[in-house]
């Protein structure tokens, strides 16, 4: 599966994911210190968490367009520089307004990551390996979340929460130097490249607007929205939930939050392989069948676990259920991108993937603020847990009904057959 060039691309994309979530998770780990230092309420902290997704969601789409137009290598290079700068700038925040501005700009920098990963995988890997490759490349993200707790927690307690953001910025700068020197946009013109494009789907390039109106794209984005709603709830509010609702100390919280992230790493790394295995096993049923089986089953399981986590009475059971929810959630993590690979021509993969990611990440704007509001009004996190689970159940059912092959496109893996109806 991995030649020398592919291995370099995969390793650096993997580490980009680690840095991405190390940066992103740092704020939630440091939130108790920031809230105290800057005298913020839960609602204000929720707005700050959400402000990241304003810039992030917009640049999900713009980053995908840039990857198609200027190349994934250059787009990710610039993105890493921008998000590293504004990760470090958190240390300069002096209040509510400055934190919002910095987090929006930080989100703009992180926005292109997933679309550029998708584009690089499309450039380098054949269709029957792409879900696996996407899963491996993205599996660095939960690992970054896992190490954020111990690293940021230790630095914040021992020195200053501000120092942790500066050190993370430096790590991002080191990555950009290696990325620019080592990685190529596409493999050389060889037989391997011919194999990569032989069964890419579909062959005929259609206008971007054609895909943006398709139910398959829109309802895959809706399922991705539900995925992100749960993820952002966990990413932003779970550390505060452990401290506020469960009485866990900052030191204990820094360790406990590692557990769901480790299971998420396993789930995201394995999810693509599971989908590609099902694809090979049930090839006659079509490529979307394998994607939908994994997506619907695992998203439903994640929804049930996160809902139950809000109802249990012990810290152990709550952490266990959230960890299971994150595991099942991340099993679907590569599937949304694989569906785009399956139904979109190569020239539009970055743009359509970015558009889907943009819609999905509006959950990051709505969810954290809504959670903060619910916590302030009710004094508990129960309603927030149940809302996250209910939304994912609804999205799973929508995938069953609406995600189908797109009319007028070539079936992946069967290039001579064209879909003639929805």
mmCIF file of C-alpha atoms in Angstrom:
data_model
loop_
_atom_site.group_PDB
_atom_site.id
_atom_site.type_symbol
_atom_site.label_atom_id
_atom_site.label_comp_id
_atom_site.label_asym_id
_atom_site.label_seq_id
_atom_site.Cartn_x
_atom_site.Cartn_y
_atom_site.Cartn_z
ATOM 1 C CA UNK A 1 0.000 0.000 0.000
ATOM 2 C CA UNK A 2 2.867 2.372 0.783
ATOM 3 C CA UNK A 3 5.675 3.259 -1.603
ATOM 4 C CA UNK A 4 8.390 5.613 -0.376
ATOM 5 C CA UNK A 5 6.534 8.703 -1.632
ATOM 6 C CA UNK A 6 3.199 7.584 -0.216
ATOM 7 C CA UNK A 7 4.747 6.806 3.157
ATOM 8 C CA UNK A 8 6.229 10.310 3.461
ATOM 9 C CA UNK A 9 2.868 11.878 2.577
ATOM 10 C CA UNK A 10 1.021 9.663 5.054
ATOM 11 C CA UNK A 11 3.430 10.270 7.950
ATOM 12 C CA UNK A 12 3.384 14.038 7.556
ATOM 13 C CA UNK A 13 -0.400 14.190 7.164
ATOM 14 C CA UNK A 14 -0.665 12.038 10.298
ATOM 15 C CA UNK A 15 1.521 14.468 12.252
ATOM 16 C CA UNK A 16 -0.383 17.444 10.836
ATOM 17 C CA UNK A 17 -3.496 15.912 12.402
ATOM 18 C CA UNK A 18 -1.732 15.494 15.747
ATOM 19 C CA UNK A 19 -0.649 19.142 15.760
ATOM 20 C CA UNK A 20 -4.105 20.262 14.610
ATOM 21 C CA UNK A 21 -5.914 18.682 17.562
ATOM 22 C CA UNK A 22 -3.151 19.425 20.028
ATOM 23 C CA UNK A 23 -3.688 23.094 19.136
ATOM 24 C CA UNK A 24 -7.466 22.814 19.082
ATOM 25 C CA UNK A 25 -7.819 20.850 22.331
ATOM 26 C CA UNK A 26 -5.453 23.090 24.265
ATOM 27 C CA UNK A 27 -8.117 25.737 24.902
ATOM 28 C CA UNK A 28 -10.591 23.305 26.467
ATOM 29 C CA UNK A 29 -7.866 21.897 28.747
ATOM 30 C CA UNK A 30 -6.779 25.398 29.759
ATOM 31 C CA UNK A 31 -10.385 26.659 29.991
ATOM 32 C CA UNK A 32 -10.648 26.459 33.823
ATOM 33 C CA UNK A 33 -7.515 28.633 34.148
ATOM 34 C CA UNK A 34 -8.595 31.054 31.406
ATOM 35 C CA UNK A 35 -12.105 31.360 32.852
ATOM 36 C CA UNK A 36 -10.675 32.268 36.244
ATOM 37 C CA UNK A 37 -7.970 34.638 34.950
ATOM 38 C CA UNK A 38 -10.250 36.520 32.550
ATOM 39 C CA UNK A 39 -13.416 36.221 34.695
ATOM 40 C CA UNK A 40 -15.599 34.565 32.034
ATOM 41 C CA UNK A 41 -19.041 32.954 32.441
ATOM 42 C CA UNK A 42 -20.025 29.550 31.002
ATOM 43 C CA UNK A 43 -22.030 31.281 28.260
ATOM 44 C CA UNK A 44 -19.066 33.493 27.340
ATOM 45 C CA UNK A 45 -16.765 30.467 27.282
ATOM 46 C CA UNK A 46 -19.254 28.674 25.046
ATOM 47 C CA UNK A 47 -19.218 31.619 22.633
ATOM 48 C CA UNK A 48 -15.410 31.569 22.618
ATOM 49 C CA UNK A 49 -15.432 27.831 21.860
ATOM 50 C CA UNK A 50 -17.920 28.460 19.040
ATOM 51 C CA UNK A 51 -16.009 31.408 17.583
ATOM 52 C CA UNK A 52 -13.320 29.014 16.374
ATOM 53 C CA UNK A 53 -15.827 27.365 14.053
ATOM 54 C CA UNK A 54 -16.858 30.651 12.413
ATOM 55 C CA UNK A 55 -13.473 30.951 10.736
ATOM 56 C CA UNK A 56 -13.016 27.196 10.549
ATOM 57 C CA UNK A 57 -16.246 26.411 8.689
ATOM 58 C CA UNK A 58 -15.757 29.158 6.092
ATOM 59 C CA UNK A 59 -12.220 28.038 5.338
ATOM 60 C CA UNK A 60 -13.238 24.380 5.152
ATOM 61 C CA UNK A 61 -14.815 25.354 1.830
ATOM 62 C CA UNK A 62 -12.295 27.998 0.738
ATOM 63 C CA UNK A 63 -9.428 25.681 1.664
ATOM 64 C CA UNK A 64 -10.924 22.924 -0.490
ATOM 65 C CA UNK A 65 -11.249 25.309 -3.433
ATOM 66 C CA UNK A 66 -7.630 26.426 -2.897
ATOM 67 C CA UNK A 67 -6.457 22.785 -2.832
ATOM 68 C CA UNK A 68 -8.091 22.195 -6.232
ATOM 69 C CA UNK A 69 -6.736 25.426 -7.696
ATOM 70 C CA UNK A 70 -3.297 25.878 -6.131
ATOM 71 C CA UNK A 71 -2.513 22.374 -4.902
ATOM 72 C CA UNK A 72 -2.881 20.670 -1.546
ATOM 73 C CA UNK A 73 0.809 20.991 -0.684
ATOM 74 C CA UNK A 74 0.888 24.810 -0.832
ATOM 75 C CA UNK A 75 -2.544 25.176 0.772
ATOM 76 C CA UNK A 76 -1.645 23.065 3.798
ATOM 77 C CA UNK A 77 1.753 24.763 4.115
ATOM 78 C CA UNK A 78 0.146 28.206 4.391
ATOM 79 C CA UNK A 79 -2.646 26.897 6.639
ATOM 80 C CA UNK A 80 -0.212 25.402 9.162
ATOM 81 C CA UNK A 81 1.720 28.667 9.402
ATOM 82 C CA UNK A 82 -1.449 30.706 9.971
ATOM 83 C CA UNK A 83 -2.976 28.417 12.599
ATOM 84 C CA UNK A 84 0.323 28.067 14.459
ATOM 85 C CA UNK A 85 0.701 31.858 14.690
ATOM 86 C CA UNK A 86 -2.782 32.319 16.108
ATOM 87 C CA UNK A 87 -2.458 29.337 18.423
ATOM 88 C CA UNK A 88 0.480 31.120 20.006
ATOM 89 C CA UNK A 89 -1.468 34.393 20.008
ATOM 90 C CA UNK A 90 -3.888 32.936 22.604
ATOM 91 C CA UNK A 91 -1.180 33.797 25.139
ATOM 92 C CA UNK A 92 -1.698 37.479 24.273
ATOM 93 C CA UNK A 93 -5.458 37.487 24.927
ATOM 94 C CA UNK A 94 -6.598 39.980 27.566
ATOM 95 C CA UNK A 95 -10.342 39.393 27.642
ATOM 96 C CA UNK A 96 -13.506 38.075 26.042
ATOM 97 C CA UNK A 97 -13.328 40.100 22.808
ATOM 98 C CA UNK A 98 -9.661 39.458 22.072
ATOM 99 C CA UNK A 99 -10.129 35.722 22.623
ATOM 100 C CA UNK A 100 -12.995 35.653 20.115
ATOM 101 C CA UNK A 101 -10.957 37.466 17.437
ATOM 102 C CA UNK A 102 -7.920 35.234 17.919
ATOM 103 C CA UNK A 103 -10.008 32.046 17.860
ATOM 104 C CA UNK A 104 -11.769 33.061 14.628
ATOM 105 C CA UNK A 105 -8.412 33.680 12.928
ATOM 106 C CA UNK A 106 -7.056 30.445 14.385
ATOM 107 C CA UNK A 107 -10.067 28.591 12.964
ATOM 108 C CA UNK A 108 -9.452 30.128 9.536
ATOM 109 C CA UNK A 109 -5.967 28.643 9.595
ATOM 110 C CA UNK A 110 -7.121 25.163 10.612
ATOM 111 C CA UNK A 111 -10.056 25.128 8.172
ATOM 112 C CA UNK A 112 -8.274 23.738 5.076
ATOM 113 C CA UNK A 113 -6.710 20.692 6.799
ATOM 114 C CA UNK A 114 -9.303 17.982 6.130
ATOM 115 C CA UNK A 115 -9.998 19.046 2.539
ATOM 116 C CA UNK A 116 -6.268 19.105 1.748
ATOM 117 C CA UNK A 117 -5.813 15.659 3.309
ATOM 118 C CA UNK A 118 -8.654 14.404 1.137
ATOM 119 C CA UNK A 119 -7.086 15.983 -1.947
ATOM 120 C CA UNK A 120 -3.638 14.523 -1.234
ATOM 121 C CA UNK A 121 -5.109 11.061 -0.719
ATOM 122 C CA UNK A 122 -6.989 11.415 -4.008
ATOM 123 C CA UNK A 123 -3.730 12.370 -5.721
ATOM 124 C CA UNK A 124 -1.692 9.496 -4.309
ATOM 125 C CA UNK A 125 -3.950 6.474 -3.647
ATOM 126 C CA UNK A 126 -6.185 4.201 -5.793
ATOM 127 C CA UNK A 127 -9.925 4.148 -5.132
ATOM 128 C CA UNK A 128 -9.986 0.853 -3.193
ATOM 129 C CA UNK A 129 -7.405 2.163 -0.683
ATOM 130 C CA UNK A 130 -8.688 5.697 -0.141
ATOM 131 C CA UNK A 131 -10.959 5.120 2.855
ATOM 132 C CA UNK A 132 -8.104 3.302 4.600
ATOM 133 C CA UNK A 133 -5.638 6.058 3.682
ATOM 134 C CA UNK A 134 -8.017 8.809 4.835
ATOM 135 C CA UNK A 135 -8.591 6.997 8.124
ATOM 136 C CA UNK A 136 -4.863 6.587 8.768
ATOM 137 C CA UNK A 137 -4.048 10.167 7.799
ATOM 138 C CA UNK A 138 -6.772 11.596 10.024
ATOM 139 C CA UNK A 139 -6.098 9.240 12.930
ATOM 140 C CA UNK A 140 -3.466 11.651 14.152
ATOM 141 C CA UNK A 141 -6.210 14.067 15.217
ATOM 142 C CA UNK A 142 -7.540 12.094 18.218
ATOM 143 C CA UNK A 143 -3.961 11.305 19.191
ATOM 144 C CA UNK A 144 -3.331 15.041 19.312
ATOM 145 C CA UNK A 145 -6.376 15.399 21.525
ATOM 146 C CA UNK A 146 -5.085 12.614 23.752
ATOM 147 C CA UNK A 147 -1.690 14.205 24.403
ATOM 148 C CA UNK A 148 -3.139 17.707 24.802
ATOM 149 C CA UNK A 149 -4.516 16.926 28.266
ATOM 150 C CA UNK A 150 -1.273 15.790 29.924
ATOM 151 C CA UNK A 151 0.914 18.333 28.091
ATOM 152 C CA UNK A 152 -1.221 21.438 28.520
ATOM 153 C CA UNK A 153 -2.359 20.378 32.000
ATOM 154 C CA UNK A 154 1.219 19.859 33.200
ATOM 155 C CA UNK A 155 2.509 23.127 31.740
ATOM 156 C CA UNK A 156 -0.491 25.106 33.036
ATOM 157 C CA UNK A 157 -0.105 23.753 36.569
ATOM 158 C CA UNK A 158 3.701 23.890 36.684
ATOM 159 C CA UNK A 159 4.355 27.115 34.794
ATOM 160 C CA UNK A 160 1.597 29.009 32.952
ATOM 161 C CA UNK A 161 -1.265 28.139 30.625
ATOM 162 C CA UNK A 162 0.075 30.803 28.238
ATOM 163 C CA UNK A 163 3.392 29.000 27.785
ATOM 164 C CA UNK A 164 1.671 25.867 26.440
ATOM 165 C CA UNK A 165 0.239 27.798 23.472
ATOM 166 C CA UNK A 166 3.648 29.275 22.586
ATOM 167 C CA UNK A 167 5.327 25.842 22.598
ATOM 168 C CA UNK A 168 2.585 24.366 20.404
ATOM 169 C CA UNK A 169 3.125 27.221 17.916
ATOM 170 C CA UNK A 170 6.811 26.307 17.611
ATOM 171 C CA UNK A 171 5.944 22.661 16.873
ATOM 172 C CA UNK A 172 3.751 23.805 13.953
ATOM 173 C CA UNK A 173 6.584 25.859 12.466
ATOM 174 C CA UNK A 174 8.936 22.862 12.552
ATOM 175 C CA UNK A 175 6.351 20.756 10.676
ATOM 176 C CA UNK A 176 5.997 23.318 7.862
ATOM 177 C CA UNK A 177 9.721 23.208 7.090
ATOM 178 C CA UNK A 178 9.736 19.408 6.798
ATOM 179 C CA UNK A 179 6.493 19.359 4.757
ATOM 180 C CA UNK A 180 7.788 21.826 2.171
ATOM 181 C CA UNK A 181 11.122 20.044 1.714
ATOM 182 C CA UNK A 182 9.878 16.427 1.629
ATOM 183 C CA UNK A 183 6.405 16.191 0.041
ATOM 184 C CA UNK A 184 5.392 16.385 -3.631
ATOM 185 C CA UNK A 185 1.913 17.345 -4.842
ATOM 186 C CA UNK A 186 1.505 14.184 -6.958
ATOM 187 C CA UNK A 187 3.494 11.035 -7.744
ATOM 188 C CA UNK A 188 5.670 11.005 -10.853
ATOM 189 C CA UNK A 189 4.185 9.995 -14.212
ATOM 190 C CA UNK A 190 4.533 6.234 -13.789
ATOM 191 C CA UNK A 191 2.464 3.089 -14.029
ATOM 192 C CA UNK A 192 1.527 3.614 -10.401
ATOM 193 C CA UNK A 193 -0.108 6.940 -11.214
ATOM 194 C CA UNK A 194 -2.004 5.295 -14.048
ATOM 195 C CA UNK A 195 -3.375 2.750 -11.564
ATOM 196 C CA UNK A 196 -4.425 5.586 -9.251
ATOM 197 C CA UNK A 197 -6.619 7.230 -11.876
ATOM 198 C CA UNK A 198 -7.932 4.200 -13.752
ATOM 199 C CA UNK A 199 -11.030 3.680 -11.678
ATOM 200 C CA UNK A 200 -11.406 7.124 -10.147
ATOM 201 C CA UNK A 201 -15.027 8.187 -10.154
ATOM 202 C CA UNK A 202 -16.485 9.756 -12.115
ATOM 203 C CA UNK A 203 -14.356 10.377 -15.233
ATOM 204 C CA UNK A 204 -16.336 13.276 -16.655
ATOM 205 C CA UNK A 205 -15.817 16.554 -14.836
ATOM 206 C CA UNK A 206 -19.027 18.311 -13.895
ATOM 207 C CA UNK A 207 -19.429 21.874 -12.594
ATOM 208 C CA UNK A 208 -19.096 22.380 -8.858
ATOM 209 C CA UNK A 209 -22.684 23.626 -8.635
ATOM 210 C CA UNK A 210 -23.915 20.236 -9.909
ATOM 211 C CA UNK A 211 -22.565 18.485 -6.804
ATOM 212 C CA UNK A 212 -23.607 21.162 -4.334
ATOM 213 C CA UNK A 213 -27.276 20.476 -5.137
ATOM 214 C CA UNK A 214 -27.130 16.667 -4.799
ATOM 215 C CA UNK A 215 -28.990 14.974 -1.929
ATOM 216 C CA UNK A 216 -26.100 12.545 -1.471
ATOM 217 C CA UNK A 217 -23.693 15.413 -0.780
ATOM 218 C CA UNK A 218 -26.147 17.382 1.364
ATOM 219 C CA UNK A 219 -27.256 14.473 3.568
ATOM 220 C CA UNK A 220 -23.716 13.179 3.921
ATOM 221 C CA UNK A 221 -22.940 16.696 5.148
ATOM 222 C CA UNK A 222 -25.893 16.475 7.562
ATOM 223 C CA UNK A 223 -24.543 13.218 8.997
ATOM 224 C CA UNK A 224 -21.137 14.890 9.256
ATOM 225 C CA UNK A 225 -22.867 17.780 11.079
ATOM 226 C CA UNK A 226 -24.195 15.332 13.688
ATOM 227 C CA UNK A 227 -20.736 13.753 13.935
ATOM 228 C CA UNK A 228 -19.194 17.168 14.555
ATOM 229 C CA UNK A 229 -21.882 18.159 17.037
ATOM 230 C CA UNK A 230 -20.917 15.224 19.268
ATOM 231 C CA UNK A 231 -17.209 15.790 18.613
ATOM 232 C CA UNK A 232 -17.291 19.494 19.459
ATOM 233 C CA UNK A 233 -19.375 18.807 22.565
ATOM 234 C CA UNK A 234 -16.691 16.385 23.712
ATOM 235 C CA UNK A 235 -13.817 18.558 22.503
ATOM 236 C CA UNK A 236 -14.957 21.783 24.140
ATOM 237 C CA UNK A 237 -17.111 20.947 27.170
ATOM 238 C CA UNK A 238 -16.118 17.481 28.398
ATOM 239 C CA UNK A 239 -13.139 18.708 30.504
ATOM 240 C CA UNK A 240 -15.351 21.354 32.142
ATOM 241 C CA UNK A 241 -18.103 18.737 32.660
ATOM 242 C CA UNK A 242 -15.687 16.497 34.538
ATOM 243 C CA UNK A 243 -14.616 19.357 36.810
ATOM 244 C CA UNK A 244 -17.996 21.050 37.332
ATOM 245 C CA UNK A 245 -20.418 18.109 37.367
ATOM 246 C CA UNK A 246 -18.192 15.279 38.554
ATOM 247 C CA UNK A 247 -15.806 17.089 40.900
ATOM 248 C CA UNK A 248 -12.692 15.829 39.132
ATOM 249 C CA UNK A 249 -9.505 17.828 39.756
ATOM 250 C CA UNK A 250 -7.567 19.484 36.925
ATOM 251 C CA UNK A 251 -4.775 16.927 37.291
ATOM 252 C CA UNK A 252 -7.211 14.001 37.127
ATOM 253 C CA UNK A 253 -9.130 15.594 34.254
ATOM 254 C CA UNK A 254 -5.925 15.920 32.219
ATOM 255 C CA UNK A 255 -5.449 12.148 32.465
ATOM 256 C CA UNK A 256 -9.098 11.043 32.188
ATOM 257 C CA UNK A 257 -9.628 12.900 28.906
ATOM 258 C CA UNK A 258 -6.908 10.769 27.323
ATOM 259 C CA UNK A 259 -9.099 7.635 27.454
ATOM 260 C CA UNK A 260 -11.749 8.681 24.880
ATOM 261 C CA UNK A 261 -9.078 10.111 22.596
ATOM 262 C CA UNK A 262 -7.088 6.857 22.555
ATOM 263 C CA UNK A 263 -10.217 4.885 21.632
ATOM 264 C CA UNK A 264 -10.971 7.539 19.023
ATOM 265 C CA UNK A 265 -7.507 7.058 17.536
ATOM 266 C CA UNK A 266 -8.138 3.313 17.214
ATOM 267 C CA UNK A 267 -11.580 3.901 15.720
ATOM 268 C CA UNK A 268 -10.456 6.455 13.142
ATOM 269 C CA UNK A 269 -7.452 4.376 12.072
ATOM 270 C CA UNK A 270 -9.622 1.247 11.741
ATOM 271 C CA UNK A 271 -12.766 2.775 10.212
ATOM 272 C CA UNK A 272 -11.395 3.179 6.700
ATOM 273 C CA UNK A 273 -10.028 -0.379 6.665
ATOM 274 C CA UNK A 274 -13.424 -1.690 7.803
ATOM 275 C CA UNK A 275 -15.182 0.224 5.023
ATOM 276 C CA UNK A 276 -12.700 -0.880 2.345
ATOM 277 C CA UNK A 277 -13.019 -4.485 3.572
ATOM 278 C CA UNK A 278 -16.820 -4.328 3.325
ATOM 279 C CA UNK A 279 -16.406 -2.777 -0.133
ATOM 280 C CA UNK A 280 -14.320 -5.710 -1.333
ATOM 281 C CA UNK A 281 -16.605 -8.236 0.384
ATOM 282 C CA UNK A 282 -19.839 -6.847 -1.081
ATOM 283 C CA UNK A 283 -18.561 -5.326 -4.310
ATOM 284 C CA UNK A 284 -21.728 -6.253 -6.198
ATOM 285 C CA UNK A 285 -23.851 -4.144 -3.880
ATOM 286 C CA UNK A 286 -21.957 -0.993 -4.869
ATOM 287 C CA UNK A 287 -19.417 1.214 -3.170
ATOM 288 C CA UNK A 288 -21.944 3.336 -1.284
ATOM 289 C CA UNK A 289 -23.374 0.236 0.413
ATOM 290 C CA UNK A 290 -20.088 -0.363 2.238
ATOM 291 C CA UNK A 291 -19.851 3.275 3.251
ATOM 292 C CA UNK A 292 -23.437 3.436 4.529
ATOM 293 C CA UNK A 293 -23.199 0.184 6.513
ATOM 294 C CA UNK A 294 -20.280 1.525 8.561
ATOM 295 C CA UNK A 295 -21.616 5.082 8.812
ATOM 296 C CA UNK A 296 -25.157 4.266 9.926
ATOM 297 C CA UNK A 297 -24.274 1.445 12.328
ATOM 298 C CA UNK A 298 -21.476 3.289 14.095
ATOM 299 C CA UNK A 299 -23.133 6.727 14.192
ATOM 300 C CA UNK A 300 -26.212 5.153 15.804
ATOM 301 C CA UNK A 301 -24.029 3.397 18.383
ATOM 302 C CA UNK A 302 -22.235 6.665 19.129
ATOM 303 C CA UNK A 303 -25.562 8.470 19.545
ATOM 304 C CA UNK A 304 -26.859 5.925 22.039
ATOM 305 C CA UNK A 305 -23.667 6.023 24.110
ATOM 306 C CA UNK A 306 -23.486 9.828 24.309
ATOM 307 C CA UNK A 307 -27.170 10.048 25.264
ATOM 308 C CA UNK A 308 -26.801 7.477 28.030
ATOM 309 C CA UNK A 309 -23.682 9.265 29.327
ATOM 310 C CA UNK A 310 -25.898 12.170 30.325
ATOM 311 C CA UNK A 311 -28.166 9.931 32.400
ATOM 312 C CA UNK A 312 -25.739 7.801 34.417
ATOM 313 C CA UNK A 313 -24.822 8.659 37.989
ATOM 314 C CA UNK A 314 -21.136 7.744 38.310
ATOM 315 C CA UNK A 315 -18.010 9.310 36.846
ATOM 316 C CA UNK A 316 -16.700 5.902 35.774
ATOM 317 C CA UNK A 317 -19.791 5.058 33.721
ATOM 318 C CA UNK A 318 -19.967 8.559 32.217
ATOM 319 C CA UNK A 319 -16.346 8.447 31.082
ATOM 320 C CA UNK A 320 -16.774 4.890 29.791
ATOM 321 C CA UNK A 321 -19.856 5.774 27.753
ATOM 322 C CA UNK A 322 -18.277 8.927 26.330
ATOM 323 C CA UNK A 323 -15.186 6.910 25.411
ATOM 324 C CA UNK A 324 -17.352 4.328 23.600
ATOM 325 C CA UNK A 325 -19.240 7.128 21.877
ATOM 326 C CA UNK A 326 -16.004 8.681 20.615
ATOM 327 C CA UNK A 327 -14.765 5.258 19.434
ATOM 328 C CA UNK A 328 -17.894 4.559 17.377
ATOM 329 C CA UNK A 329 -17.978 8.166 16.185
ATOM 330 C CA UNK A 330 -14.444 7.997 14.864
ATOM 331 C CA UNK A 331 -15.139 4.701 13.113
ATOM 332 C CA UNK A 332 -17.231 6.839 10.751
ATOM 333 C CA UNK A 333 -14.609 9.595 10.461
ATOM 334 C CA UNK A 334 -13.160 8.562 7.102
ATOM 335 C CA UNK A 335 -16.504 7.558 5.562
ATOM 336 C CA UNK A 336 -17.806 11.066 4.857
ATOM 337 C CA UNK A 337 -14.653 11.839 2.896
ATOM 338 C CA UNK A 338 -14.687 8.444 1.176
ATOM 339 C CA UNK A 339 -18.219 9.116 -0.101
ATOM 340 C CA UNK A 340 -16.967 12.344 -1.686
ATOM 341 C CA UNK A 341 -14.122 10.394 -3.285
ATOM 342 C CA UNK A 342 -16.651 7.863 -4.591
ATOM 343 C CA UNK A 343 -19.129 10.225 -6.242
ATOM 344 C CA UNK A 344 -17.097 13.293 -7.255
ATOM 345 C CA UNK A 345 -14.629 13.733 -10.133
ATOM 346 C CA UNK A 346 -10.992 14.366 -9.208
ATOM 347 C CA UNK A 347 -11.066 18.017 -10.251
ATOM 348 C CA UNK A 348 -13.804 18.807 -7.718
ATOM 349 C CA UNK A 349 -12.814 16.558 -4.798
ATOM 350 C CA UNK A 350 -11.241 19.378 -2.787
ATOM 351 C CA UNK A 351 -14.068 21.856 -3.381
ATOM 352 C CA UNK A 352 -16.959 19.440 -2.729
ATOM 353 C CA UNK A 353 -15.207 17.977 0.303
ATOM 354 C CA UNK A 354 -14.591 21.486 1.622
ATOM 355 C CA UNK A 355 -18.240 22.432 1.054
ATOM 356 C CA UNK A 356 -19.412 19.333 2.919
ATOM 357 C CA UNK A 357 -16.989 20.092 5.726
ATOM 358 C CA UNK A 358 -18.193 23.709 5.853
ATOM 359 C CA UNK A 359 -21.805 22.615 6.364
ATOM 360 C CA UNK A 360 -20.743 20.000 8.908
ATOM 361 C CA UNK A 361 -18.728 22.443 10.970
ATOM 362 C CA UNK A 362 -21.554 24.850 11.491
ATOM 363 C CA UNK A 363 -22.153 22.360 14.323
ATOM 364 C CA UNK A 364 -19.051 23.802 15.938
ATOM 365 C CA UNK A 365 -20.650 27.260 15.846
ATOM 366 C CA UNK A 366 -24.019 26.169 17.204
ATOM 367 C CA UNK A 367 -23.114 23.345 19.581
ATOM 368 C CA UNK A 368 -20.671 24.848 22.118
ATOM 369 C CA UNK A 369 -22.713 28.039 22.528
ATOM 370 C CA UNK A 370 -25.959 26.083 22.881
ATOM 371 C CA UNK A 371 -24.313 23.801 25.441
ATOM 372 C CA UNK A 372 -23.102 26.781 27.475
ATOM 373 C CA UNK A 373 -26.606 28.261 27.373
ATOM 374 C CA UNK A 374 -28.204 24.975 28.487
ATOM 375 C CA UNK A 375 -25.711 24.585 31.325
ATOM 376 C CA UNK A 376 -26.304 28.139 32.561
ATOM 377 C CA UNK A 377 -30.103 27.744 32.389
ATOM 378 C CA UNK A 378 -30.477 24.208 33.754
ATOM 379 C CA UNK A 379 -27.403 23.905 35.951
ATOM 380 C CA UNK A 380 -26.693 20.422 34.501
ATOM 381 C CA UNK A 381 -25.252 18.866 31.330
ATOM 382 C CA UNK A 382 -27.999 16.241 30.859
ATOM 383 C CA UNK A 383 -29.958 18.082 28.166
ATOM 384 C CA UNK A 384 -26.769 18.725 26.176
ATOM 385 C CA UNK A 385 -25.883 15.015 26.156
ATOM 386 C CA UNK A 386 -29.397 13.996 25.058
ATOM 387 C CA UNK A 387 -29.541 16.629 22.316
ATOM 388 C CA UNK A 388 -26.241 15.430 20.841
ATOM 389 C CA UNK A 389 -27.430 11.804 20.792
ATOM 390 C CA UNK A 390 -30.844 12.589 19.345
ATOM 391 C CA UNK A 391 -29.390 14.610 16.492
ATOM 392 C CA UNK A 392 -27.072 11.755 15.477
ATOM 393 C CA UNK A 393 -29.941 9.247 15.460
ATOM 394 C CA UNK A 394 -31.941 11.483 13.143
ATOM 395 C CA UNK A 395 -28.925 11.935 10.838
ATOM 396 C CA UNK A 396 -28.328 8.176 10.638
ATOM 397 C CA UNK A 397 -31.879 7.594 9.451
ATOM 398 C CA UNK A 398 -31.481 10.355 6.855
ATOM 399 C CA UNK A 399 -28.391 8.626 5.426
ATOM 400 C CA UNK A 400 -30.342 5.400 4.927
ATOM 401 C CA UNK A 401 -33.009 7.251 2.984
ATOM 402 C CA UNK A 402 -31.132 9.862 0.954
ATOM 403 C CA UNK A 403 -27.483 8.880 0.358
ATOM 404 C CA UNK A 404 -27.524 7.132 -3.018
ATOM 405 C CA UNK A 405 -25.479 7.098 -6.254
ATOM 406 C CA UNK A 406 -25.685 10.412 -8.097
ATOM 407 C CA UNK A 407 -27.504 10.554 -11.424
ATOM 408 C CA UNK A 408 -25.230 11.053 -14.425
ATOM 409 C CA UNK A 409 -21.973 9.919 -12.783
ATOM 410 C CA UNK A 410 -19.811 6.852 -13.331
ATOM 411 C CA UNK A 411 -20.021 4.080 -10.742
ATOM 412 C CA UNK A 412 -16.667 3.719 -8.893
ATOM 413 C CA UNK A 413 -14.902 0.514 -9.722
ATOM 414 C CA UNK A 414 -17.151 -0.058 -12.741
ATOM 415 C CA UNK A 415 -16.161 2.723 -15.096
ATOM 416 C CA UNK A 416 -18.350 1.603 -17.987
ATOM 417 C CA UNK A 417 -21.589 1.867 -15.986
ATOM 418 C CA UNK A 418 -23.294 5.235 -15.566
ATOM 419 C CA UNK A 419 -26.009 6.027 -13.007
ATOM 420 C CA UNK A 420 -29.183 7.093 -14.779
ATOM 421 C CA UNK A 421 -31.485 7.712 -11.834
ATOM 422 C CA UNK A 422 -31.422 8.726 -8.193
#
